[in-house]
Amino acid sequence: MFKRITGALMRGILVAVMIATPSLLLPDYTTDATEIVALLAIVGAALTFAEYYANYPSIVEFRDAPPLNRLRFVALFLMVLLLTLACKNVYEPTAVTNLASDIGRTLGRFSDFPYSPVRLVTGMLWDGISSATLQKVRDAAGVAYVIALTSVVLFIGAVRLFGWPTRNGAFNVWVNLPRFDPTAGGDVVYRLKRDGLVNAVLGFLLPFLIPMLVRMASDMIDPITLAHPQTLIWTISAWAFLPASMIMRGIAMMRIAELIEEKRHRASQESDPVNLL
């Protein structure tokens, strides 16, 4: 009981810190709606604590199958932290913010090539934007996209090299996939593979599709202004994190389907009298 409470409390505190990081680190004159951010941090911490303290699942998937959710959280936290430090370097430069800015500049230049998601993000911006803002968006997109790709690669390594999730004990589908109903009809393996493939494909395509859709809609609505630091941080983080999270979810679901198939195969061999001879 004590371990569960402390674990849930620590997760809640970390979520609150992540949400509040831009408001805490950026100067006061670049931070708007501090009260709203504080409220969101409290709500996020409370929901996280309630989810991980409860015995029964509700909405969080793979809560007892580390390190999937840990990779997701670390990836998002790194995106928010590095982008916040890079934005702060414009107003209050220090050695740490200079380092974050240099990392962003390097990754932005490295990932800015024709037809790359980073190039598409800069292409969705409205005409007449300043070169400084354009470079900030490019650097932020480069940092976020590289972190997202790294988290996906690390999770693939956890699956293929370390046998996720079998190294953590028995995998409980009901606890780790609370929104998946195995009795809804159809073969469970087929549905897991189908849903996993859809998530993986959408996660791969979204970084390319979102900038194109924003650019197409710019004739009807004004594009989101990315000149404001907090808008830049959360918009770019969401653009990179959500597709990466979908890809990891898709890989996880296809992995669960693979384990169910292996279990079925072993059970059929053990029940086959020919194999017992």
PDB file of C-alpha atoms in Angstrom:
ATOM      1  CA  MET A   1       0.000   0.000   0.000  1.00  0.00           C
ATOM      2  CA  PHE A   2       2.774   2.461   0.953  1.00  0.00           C
ATOM      3  CA  LYS A   3       4.700   1.671  -2.226  1.00  0.00           C
ATOM      4  CA  ARG A   4       1.608   2.262  -4.350  1.00  0.00           C
ATOM      5  CA  ILE A   5       0.855   5.592  -2.652  1.00  0.00           C
ATOM      6  CA  THR A   6       4.407   6.893  -2.984  1.00  0.00           C
ATOM      7  CA  GLY A   7       4.655   5.753  -6.593  1.00  0.00           C
ATOM      8  CA  ALA A   8       1.368   7.399  -7.538  1.00  0.00           C
ATOM      9  CA  LEU A   9       2.309  10.569  -5.646  1.00  0.00           C
ATOM     10  CA  MET A  10       5.697  10.791  -7.341  1.00  0.00           C
ATOM     11  CA  ARG A  11       4.121  10.365 -10.773  1.00  0.00           C
ATOM     12  CA  GLY A  12       1.578  13.062 -10.006  1.00  0.00           C
ATOM     13  CA  ILE A  13       4.285  15.492  -8.878  1.00  0.00           C
ATOM     14  CA  LEU A  14       6.346  14.846 -12.012  1.00  0.00           C
ATOM     15  CA  VAL A  15       3.350  15.498 -14.261  1.00  0.00           C
ATOM     16  CA  ALA A  16       2.628  18.756 -12.423  1.00  0.00           C
ATOM     17  CA  VAL A  17       6.263  19.857 -12.752  1.00  0.00           C
ATOM     18  CA  MET A  18       6.258  19.102 -16.478  1.00  0.00           C
ATOM     19  CA  ILE A  19       3.086  21.142 -17.077  1.00  0.00           C
ATOM     20  CA  ALA A  20       4.413  24.055 -15.041  1.00  0.00           C
ATOM     21  CA  THR A  21       7.964  24.010 -16.440  1.00  0.00           C
ATOM     22  CA  PRO A  22       7.488  26.748 -19.087  1.00  0.00           C
ATOM     23  CA  SER A  23       5.776  29.063 -16.603  1.00  0.00           C
ATOM     24  CA  LEU A  24       8.419  28.387 -13.947  1.00  0.00           C
ATOM     25  CA  LEU A  25      11.481  28.913 -16.151  1.00  0.00           C
ATOM     26  CA  LEU A  26      10.416  31.633 -18.570  1.00  0.00           C
ATOM     27  CA  PRO A  27      10.481  35.274 -17.454  1.00  0.00           C
ATOM     28  CA  ASP A  28       7.252  36.707 -16.079  1.00  0.00           C
ATOM     29  CA  TYR A  29       6.694  39.032 -19.034  1.00  0.00           C
ATOM     30  CA  THR A  30       6.648  36.069 -21.450  1.00  0.00           C
ATOM     31  CA  THR A  31       4.198  34.014 -19.364  1.00  0.00           C
ATOM     32  CA  ASP A  32       0.442  34.419 -19.675  1.00  0.00           C
ATOM     33  CA  ALA A  33      -2.394  32.890 -17.680  1.00  0.00           C
ATOM     34  CA  THR A  34      -0.262  31.636 -14.788  1.00  0.00           C
ATOM     35  CA  GLU A  35      -3.382  30.740 -12.819  1.00  0.00           C
ATOM     36  CA  ILE A  36      -4.646  28.519 -15.631  1.00  0.00           C
ATOM     37  CA  VAL A  37      -1.295  26.736 -15.850  1.00  0.00           C
ATOM     38  CA  ALA A  38      -1.313  26.142 -12.097  1.00  0.00           C
ATOM     39  CA  LEU A  39      -4.834  24.741 -12.298  1.00  0.00           C
ATOM     40  CA  LEU A  40      -3.879  22.425 -15.169  1.00  0.00           C
ATOM     41  CA  ALA A  41      -0.822  21.222 -13.234  1.00  0.00           C
ATOM     42  CA  ILE A  42      -2.961  20.412 -10.178  1.00  0.00           C
ATOM     43  CA  VAL A  43      -5.589  18.633 -12.288  1.00  0.00           C
ATOM     44  CA  GLY A  44      -2.930  16.642 -14.146  1.00  0.00           C
ATOM     45  CA  ALA A  45      -1.265  15.604 -10.900  1.00  0.00           C
ATOM     46  CA  ALA A  46      -4.583  14.599  -9.319  1.00  0.00           C
ATOM     47  CA  LEU A  47      -5.665  12.524 -12.325  1.00  0.00           C
ATOM     48  CA  THR A  48      -2.289  10.794 -12.504  1.00  0.00           C
ATOM     49  CA  PHE A  49      -2.301  10.026  -8.784  1.00  0.00           C
ATOM     50  CA  ALA A  50      -5.859   8.661  -8.932  1.00  0.00           C
ATOM     51  CA  GLU A  51      -5.059   6.489 -11.958  1.00  0.00           C
ATOM     52  CA  TYR A  52      -1.936   4.879 -10.510  1.00  0.00           C
ATOM     53  CA  TYR A  53      -3.305   4.549  -6.981  1.00  0.00           C
ATOM     54  CA  ALA A  54      -6.558   2.827  -7.999  1.00  0.00           C
ATOM     55  CA  ASN A  55      -6.776  -0.958  -8.131  1.00  0.00           C
ATOM     56  CA  TYR A  56      -8.901  -0.917 -11.265  1.00  0.00           C
ATOM     57  CA  PRO A  57      -7.957   0.636 -14.618  1.00  0.00           C
ATOM     58  CA  SER A  58      -9.736   3.600 -16.184  1.00  0.00           C
ATOM     59  CA  ILE A  59      -8.066   5.399 -19.094  1.00  0.00           C
ATOM     60  CA  VAL A  60      -4.261   5.084 -18.859  1.00  0.00           C
ATOM     61  CA  GLU A  61      -2.981   2.214 -20.998  1.00  0.00           C
ATOM     62  CA  PHE A  62       0.035   0.013 -20.206  1.00  0.00           C
ATOM     63  CA  ARG A  63       0.271   1.375 -16.659  1.00  0.00           C
ATOM     64  CA  ASP A  64       1.700  -1.937 -15.387  1.00  0.00           C
ATOM     65  CA  ALA A  65       3.912  -2.591 -18.406  1.00  0.00           C
ATOM     66  CA  PRO A  66       7.014  -0.411 -18.052  1.00  0.00           C
ATOM     67  CA  PRO A  67       8.904   1.198 -19.675  1.00  0.00           C
ATOM     68  CA  LEU A  68       6.340   2.312 -22.276  1.00  0.00           C
ATOM     69  CA  ASN A  69       4.686   5.096 -20.271  1.00  0.00           C
ATOM     70  CA  ARG A  70       8.018   6.078 -18.764  1.00  0.00           C
ATOM     71  CA  LEU A  71       9.497   6.544 -22.228  1.00  0.00           C
ATOM     72  CA  ARG A  72       6.493   8.614 -23.249  1.00  0.00           C
ATOM     73  CA  PHE A  73       6.773  10.845 -20.203  1.00  0.00           C
ATOM     74  CA  VAL A  74      10.544  11.300 -20.445  1.00  0.00           C
ATOM     75  CA  ALA A  75      10.260  12.151 -24.149  1.00  0.00           C
ATOM     76  CA  LEU A  76       7.572  14.782 -23.551  1.00  0.00           C
ATOM     77  CA  PHE A  77       9.391  16.202 -20.519  1.00  0.00           C
ATOM     78  CA  LEU A  78      12.638  16.524 -22.503  1.00  0.00           C
ATOM     79  CA  MET A  79      10.823  18.267 -25.348  1.00  0.00           C
ATOM     80  CA  VAL A  80       9.187  20.778 -23.013  1.00  0.00           C
ATOM     81  CA  LEU A  81      12.364  21.360 -20.989  1.00  0.00           C
ATOM     82  CA  LEU A  82      14.740  21.846 -23.929  1.00  0.00           C
ATOM     83  CA  LEU A  83      12.324  24.061 -25.829  1.00  0.00           C
ATOM     84  CA  THR A  84      11.720  26.137 -22.693  1.00  0.00           C
ATOM     85  CA  LEU A  85      15.445  26.610 -22.106  1.00  0.00           C
ATOM     86  CA  ALA A  86      15.971  27.527 -25.763  1.00  0.00           C
ATOM     87  CA  CYS A  87      13.180  30.118 -25.568  1.00  0.00           C
ATOM     88  CA  LYS A  88      14.573  31.495 -22.321  1.00  0.00           C
ATOM     89  CA  ASN A  89      17.946  32.013 -24.000  1.00  0.00           C
ATOM     90  CA  VAL A  90      16.407  34.855 -26.016  1.00  0.00           C
ATOM     91  CA  TYR A  91      15.434  36.780 -22.859  1.00  0.00           C
ATOM     92  CA  GLU A  92      17.816  35.654 -20.104  1.00  0.00           C
ATOM     93  CA  PRO A  93      20.829  33.843 -21.606  1.00  0.00           C
ATOM     94  CA  THR A  94      22.910  31.596 -19.369  1.00  0.00           C
ATOM     95  CA  ALA A  95      25.352  28.764 -19.986  1.00  0.00           C
ATOM     96  CA  VAL A  96      22.544  26.189 -19.747  1.00  0.00           C
ATOM     97  CA  THR A  97      20.192  28.068 -22.063  1.00  0.00           C
ATOM     98  CA  ASN A  98      23.023  28.636 -24.533  1.00  0.00           C
ATOM     99  CA  LEU A  99      23.670  24.895 -24.570  1.00  0.00           C
ATOM    100  CA  ALA A 100      19.980  24.169 -25.172  1.00  0.00           C
ATOM    101  CA  SER A 101      19.911  26.741 -27.960  1.00  0.00           C
ATOM    102  CA  ASP A 102      23.011  25.245 -29.592  1.00  0.00           C
ATOM    103  CA  ILE A 103      21.498  21.758 -29.413  1.00  0.00           C
ATOM    104  CA  GLY A 104      18.326  23.047 -31.027  1.00  0.00           C
ATOM    105  CA  ARG A 105      20.231  24.856 -33.757  1.00  0.00           C
ATOM    106  CA  THR A 106      22.260  21.732 -34.560  1.00  0.00           C
ATOM    107  CA  LEU A 107      19.302  19.362 -34.591  1.00  0.00           C
ATOM    108  CA  GLY A 108      17.192  21.850 -36.535  1.00  0.00           C
ATOM    109  CA  ARG A 109      19.850  22.183 -39.224  1.00  0.00           C
ATOM    110  CA  PHE A 110      20.398  18.417 -39.301  1.00  0.00           C
ATOM    111  CA  SER A 111      16.695  17.569 -39.711  1.00  0.00           C
ATOM    112  CA  ASP A 112      15.797  20.382 -42.110  1.00  0.00           C
ATOM    113  CA  PHE A 113      16.018  18.736 -45.519  1.00  0.00           C
ATOM    114  CA  PRO A 114      13.536  18.596 -48.433  1.00  0.00           C
ATOM    115  CA  TYR A 115      10.222  16.863 -47.604  1.00  0.00           C
ATOM    116  CA  SER A 116      11.201  16.263 -43.984  1.00  0.00           C
ATOM    117  CA  PRO A 117       8.570  16.923 -41.285  1.00  0.00           C
ATOM    118  CA  VAL A 118      10.684  19.805 -39.984  1.00  0.00           C
ATOM    119  CA  ARG A 119      10.779  21.419 -43.430  1.00  0.00           C
ATOM    120  CA  LEU A 120       6.998  21.019 -43.673  1.00  0.00           C
ATOM    121  CA  VAL A 121       6.508  22.680 -40.283  1.00  0.00           C
ATOM    122  CA  THR A 122       8.457  25.745 -41.359  1.00  0.00           C
ATOM    123  CA  GLY A 123       6.602  25.726 -44.675  1.00  0.00           C
ATOM    124  CA  MET A 124       3.212  25.975 -42.984  1.00  0.00           C
ATOM    125  CA  LEU A 125       4.058  29.373 -41.510  1.00  0.00           C
ATOM    126  CA  TRP A 126       2.479  32.448 -42.974  1.00  0.00           C
ATOM    127  CA  ASP A 127       4.270  34.676 -45.464  1.00  0.00           C
ATOM    128  CA  GLY A 128       6.208  37.589 -44.065  1.00  0.00           C
ATOM    129  CA  ILE A 129       7.286  35.878 -40.854  1.00  0.00           C
ATOM    130  CA  SER A 130      10.579  37.103 -39.449  1.00  0.00           C
ATOM    131  CA  SER A 131      13.694  35.038 -40.016  1.00  0.00           C
ATOM    132  CA  ALA A 132      14.304  34.865 -36.251  1.00  0.00           C
ATOM    133  CA  THR A 133      10.884  33.310 -35.619  1.00  0.00           C
ATOM    134  CA  LEU A 134      11.361  30.951 -38.546  1.00  0.00           C
ATOM    135  CA  GLN A 135      14.660  29.754 -37.112  1.00  0.00           C
ATOM    136  CA  LYS A 136      13.107  29.298 -33.650  1.00  0.00           C
ATOM    137  CA  VAL A 137      10.340  27.145 -35.108  1.00  0.00           C
ATOM    138  CA  ARG A 138      12.814  25.097 -37.155  1.00  0.00           C
ATOM    139  CA  ASP A 139      15.100  24.500 -34.184  1.00  0.00           C
ATOM    140  CA  ALA A 140      12.185  23.592 -31.902  1.00  0.00           C
ATOM    141  CA  ALA A 141      10.743  21.184 -34.464  1.00  0.00           C
ATOM    142  CA  GLY A 142      14.150  19.564 -34.953  1.00  0.00           C
ATOM    143  CA  VAL A 143      14.642  19.005 -31.218  1.00  0.00           C
ATOM    144  CA  ALA A 144      11.144  17.634 -30.680  1.00  0.00           C
ATOM    145  CA  TYR A 145      11.227  15.335 -33.699  1.00  0.00           C
ATOM    146  CA  VAL A 146      14.634  13.858 -32.843  1.00  0.00           C
ATOM    147  CA  ILE A 147      13.512  13.191 -29.260  1.00  0.00           C
ATOM    148  CA  ALA A 148      10.310  11.561 -30.554  1.00  0.00           C
ATOM    149  CA  LEU A 149      12.239   9.324 -32.968  1.00  0.00           C
ATOM    150  CA  THR A 150      14.693   8.362 -30.212  1.00  0.00           C
ATOM    151  CA  SER A 151      11.862   7.335 -27.884  1.00  0.00           C
ATOM    152  CA  VAL A 152      10.333   5.141 -30.602  1.00  0.00           C
ATOM    153  CA  VAL A 153      13.692   3.482 -31.309  1.00  0.00           C
ATOM    154  CA  LEU A 154      14.266   2.846 -27.598  1.00  0.00           C
ATOM    155  CA  PHE A 155      10.864   1.213 -27.256  1.00  0.00           C
ATOM    156  CA  ILE A 156      11.503  -0.994 -30.294  1.00  0.00           C
ATOM    157  CA  GLY A 157      14.743  -2.029 -28.590  1.00  0.00           C
ATOM    158  CA  ALA A 158      12.854  -2.835 -25.394  1.00  0.00           C
ATOM    159  CA  VAL A 159      10.479  -5.041 -27.393  1.00  0.00           C
ATOM    160  CA  ARG A 160      13.001  -6.861 -29.574  1.00  0.00           C
ATOM    161  CA  LEU A 161      16.086  -6.994 -27.368  1.00  0.00           C
ATOM    162  CA  PHE A 162      14.590  -7.242 -23.869  1.00  0.00           C
ATOM    163  CA  GLY A 163      11.351  -9.081 -24.625  1.00  0.00           C
ATOM    164  CA  TRP A 164       8.889  -6.442 -23.467  1.00  0.00           C
ATOM    165  CA  PRO A 165       6.501  -7.042 -21.721  1.00  0.00           C
ATOM    166  CA  THR A 166       7.289 -10.616 -20.659  1.00  0.00           C
ATOM    167  CA  ARG A 167      10.292  -9.598 -18.536  1.00  0.00           C
ATOM    168  CA  ASN A 168       7.871  -7.771 -16.216  1.00  0.00           C
ATOM    169  CA  GLY A 169       5.769 -10.854 -15.487  1.00  0.00           C
ATOM    170  CA  ALA A 170       2.373 -11.835 -16.831  1.00  0.00           C
ATOM    171  CA  PHE A 171       0.688  -9.235 -19.021  1.00  0.00           C
ATOM    172  CA  ASN A 172      -2.843  -8.389 -17.878  1.00  0.00           C
ATOM    173  CA  VAL A 173      -4.832  -7.209 -20.919  1.00  0.00           C
ATOM    174  CA  TRP A 174      -7.677  -5.831 -18.798  1.00  0.00           C
ATOM    175  CA  VAL A 175      -5.387  -3.649 -16.658  1.00  0.00           C
ATOM    176  CA  ASN A 176      -3.057  -2.498 -19.426  1.00  0.00           C
ATOM    177  CA  LEU A 177      -5.667  -2.065 -22.166  1.00  0.00           C
ATOM    178  CA  PRO A 178      -8.749  -0.858 -20.269  1.00  0.00           C
ATOM    179  CA  ARG A 179     -10.371   0.580 -23.410  1.00  0.00           C
ATOM    180  CA  PHE A 180      -9.959  -2.636 -25.403  1.00  0.00           C
ATOM    181  CA  ASP A 181     -12.904  -5.009 -25.080  1.00  0.00           C
ATOM    182  CA  PRO A 182     -11.818  -8.587 -25.933  1.00  0.00           C
ATOM    183  CA  THR A 183     -15.464  -9.707 -25.995  1.00  0.00           C
ATOM    184  CA  ALA A 184     -16.616  -7.116 -28.531  1.00  0.00           C
ATOM    185  CA  GLY A 185     -16.561  -9.662 -31.357  1.00  0.00           C
ATOM    186  CA  GLY A 186     -14.047 -11.000 -33.806  1.00  0.00           C
ATOM    187  CA  ASP A 187     -10.710 -12.598 -33.201  1.00  0.00           C
ATOM    188  CA  VAL A 188      -8.682 -10.780 -30.544  1.00  0.00           C
ATOM    189  CA  VAL A 189      -5.394 -11.242 -32.399  1.00  0.00           C
ATOM    190  CA  TYR A 190      -6.818  -9.829 -35.622  1.00  0.00           C
ATOM    191  CA  ARG A 191      -8.284  -6.799 -33.832  1.00  0.00           C
ATOM    192  CA  LEU A 192      -5.056  -6.105 -31.943  1.00  0.00           C
ATOM    193  CA  LYS A 193      -3.007  -6.316 -35.131  1.00  0.00           C
ATOM    194  CA  ARG A 194      -5.479  -4.121 -37.020  1.00  0.00           C
ATOM    195  CA  ASP A 195      -5.607  -1.458 -34.311  1.00  0.00           C
ATOM    196  CA  GLY A 196      -1.845  -1.573 -33.879  1.00  0.00           C
ATOM    197  CA  LEU A 197      -1.213  -1.156 -37.595  1.00  0.00           C
ATOM    198  CA  VAL A 198      -3.669   1.751 -37.824  1.00  0.00           C
ATOM    199  CA  ASN A 199      -1.973   3.498 -34.894  1.00  0.00           C
ATOM    200  CA  ALA A 200       1.506   2.953 -36.319  1.00  0.00           C
ATOM    201  CA  VAL A 201       0.585   4.189 -39.798  1.00  0.00           C
ATOM    202  CA  LEU A 202      -1.248   7.252 -38.491  1.00  0.00           C
ATOM    203  CA  GLY A 203       1.627   8.026 -36.143  1.00  0.00           C
ATOM    204  CA  PHE A 204       4.063   7.900 -39.042  1.00  0.00           C
ATOM    205  CA  LEU A 205       1.916  10.094 -41.305  1.00  0.00           C
ATOM    206  CA  LEU A 206       0.711  12.748 -38.841  1.00  0.00           C
ATOM    207  CA  PRO A 207       3.982  14.775 -38.700  1.00  0.00           C
ATOM    208  CA  PHE A 208       3.667  15.171 -42.470  1.00  0.00           C
ATOM    209  CA  LEU A 209      -0.104  15.647 -42.637  1.00  0.00           C
ATOM    210  CA  ILE A 210      -0.581  18.217 -39.866  1.00  0.00           C
ATOM    211  CA  PRO A 211       1.596  20.961 -41.461  1.00  0.00           C
ATOM    212  CA  MET A 212      -0.047  20.318 -44.837  1.00  0.00           C
ATOM    213  CA  LEU A 213      -3.546  20.616 -43.356  1.00  0.00           C
ATOM    214  CA  VAL A 214      -2.616  23.803 -41.493  1.00  0.00           C
ATOM    215  CA  ARG A 215      -1.193  25.278 -44.690  1.00  0.00           C
ATOM    216  CA  MET A 216      -4.308  24.338 -46.659  1.00  0.00           C
ATOM    217  CA  ALA A 217      -6.537  25.894 -44.009  1.00  0.00           C
ATOM    218  CA  SER A 218      -4.518  29.107 -43.825  1.00  0.00           C
ATOM    219  CA  ASP A 219      -6.725  30.675 -46.498  1.00  0.00           C
ATOM    220  CA  MET A 220      -9.757  30.326 -44.221  1.00  0.00           C
ATOM    221  CA  ILE A 221      -8.210  30.806 -40.762  1.00  0.00           C
ATOM    222  CA  ASP A 222      -5.142  32.540 -39.438  1.00  0.00           C
ATOM    223  CA  PRO A 223      -2.337  30.070 -38.652  1.00  0.00           C
ATOM    224  CA  ILE A 224      -1.376  29.614 -35.041  1.00  0.00           C
ATOM    225  CA  THR A 225       1.142  32.221 -34.039  1.00  0.00           C
ATOM    226  CA  LEU A 226       4.331  30.531 -32.916  1.00  0.00           C
ATOM    227  CA  ALA A 227       6.089  33.721 -31.935  1.00  0.00           C
ATOM    228  CA  HIS A 228       4.904  33.419 -28.328  1.00  0.00           C
ATOM    229  CA  PRO A 229       7.205  31.095 -26.329  1.00  0.00           C
ATOM    230  CA  GLN A 230       4.546  28.987 -24.596  1.00  0.00           C
ATOM    231  CA  THR A 231       2.527  28.581 -27.786  1.00  0.00           C
ATOM    232  CA  LEU A 232       5.673  27.444 -29.582  1.00  0.00           C
ATOM    233  CA  ILE A 233       6.631  25.000 -26.817  1.00  0.00           C
ATOM    234  CA  TRP A 234       3.292  23.238 -26.475  1.00  0.00           C
ATOM    235  CA  THR A 235       2.381  23.271 -30.179  1.00  0.00           C
ATOM    236  CA  ILE A 236       5.671  21.762 -31.338  1.00  0.00           C
ATOM    237  CA  SER A 237       5.766  19.298 -28.436  1.00  0.00           C
ATOM    238  CA  ALA A 238       2.266  18.064 -29.260  1.00  0.00           C
ATOM    239  CA  TRP A 239       3.103  17.862 -32.985  1.00  0.00           C
ATOM    240  CA  ALA A 240       6.058  15.540 -32.264  1.00  0.00           C
ATOM    241  CA  PHE A 241       4.843  13.651 -29.188  1.00  0.00           C
ATOM    242  CA  LEU A 242       1.368  12.539 -30.271  1.00  0.00           C
ATOM    243  CA  PRO A 243       2.549  10.704 -33.429  1.00  0.00           C
ATOM    244  CA  ALA A 244       5.410   9.060 -31.521  1.00  0.00           C
ATOM    245  CA  SER A 245       2.989   7.959 -28.804  1.00  0.00           C
ATOM    246  CA  MET A 246       0.665   6.486 -31.429  1.00  0.00           C
ATOM    247  CA  ILE A 247       3.534   4.573 -33.047  1.00  0.00           C
ATOM    248  CA  MET A 248       4.601   3.121 -29.703  1.00  0.00           C
ATOM    249  CA  ARG A 249       0.998   2.168 -28.922  1.00  0.00           C
ATOM    250  CA  GLY A 250       0.719   0.449 -32.289  1.00  0.00           C
ATOM    251  CA  ILE A 251       3.956  -1.479 -31.755  1.00  0.00           C
ATOM    252  CA  ALA A 252       2.800  -2.494 -28.267  1.00  0.00           C
ATOM    253  CA  MET A 253      -0.567  -3.778 -29.509  1.00  0.00           C
ATOM    254  CA  MET A 254       1.047  -5.794 -32.312  1.00  0.00           C
ATOM    255  CA  ARG A 255       3.480  -7.218 -29.754  1.00  0.00           C
ATOM    256  CA  ILE A 256       0.590  -8.325 -27.522  1.00  0.00           C
ATOM    257  CA  ALA A 257      -1.063  -9.974 -30.529  1.00  0.00           C
ATOM    258  CA  GLU A 258       2.203 -11.795 -31.236  1.00  0.00           C
ATOM    259  CA  LEU A 259       2.363 -13.105 -27.655  1.00  0.00           C
ATOM    260  CA  ILE A 260      -1.239 -14.338 -27.829  1.00  0.00           C
ATOM    261  CA  GLU A 261      -0.455 -16.164 -31.081  1.00  0.00           C
ATOM    262  CA  GLU A 262       2.593 -17.809 -29.509  1.00  0.00           C
ATOM    263  CA  LYS A 263       0.538 -18.900 -26.501  1.00  0.00           C
ATOM    264  CA  ARG A 264      -2.139 -20.359 -28.760  1.00  0.00           C
ATOM    265  CA  HIS A 265       0.481 -22.225 -30.764  1.00  0.00           C
ATOM    266  CA  ARG A 266       2.029 -23.757 -27.648  1.00  0.00           C
ATOM    267  CA  ALA A 267      -1.386 -24.735 -26.326  1.00  0.00           C
ATOM    268  CA  SER A 268      -2.317 -26.417 -29.625  1.00  0.00           C
ATOM    269  CA  GLN A 269       0.964 -28.369 -29.682  1.00  0.00           C
ATOM    270  CA  GLU A 270       0.483 -29.561 -26.103  1.00  0.00           C
ATOM    271  CA  SER A 271      -3.079 -30.696 -26.837  1.00  0.00           C
ATOM    272  CA  ASP A 272      -2.148 -32.448 -30.090  1.00  0.00           C
ATOM    273  CA  PRO A 273      -1.704 -36.202 -29.329  1.00  0.00           C
ATOM    274  CA  VAL A 274       0.644 -36.599 -32.314  1.00  0.00           C
ATOM    275  CA  ASN A 275       3.150 -34.186 -30.747  1.00  0.00           C
ATOM    276  CA  LEU A 276       3.060 -36.140 -27.495  1.00  0.00           C
ATOM    277  CA  LEU A 277       4.390 -39.331 -29.111  1.00  0.00           C
TER     278      LEU A 277
END
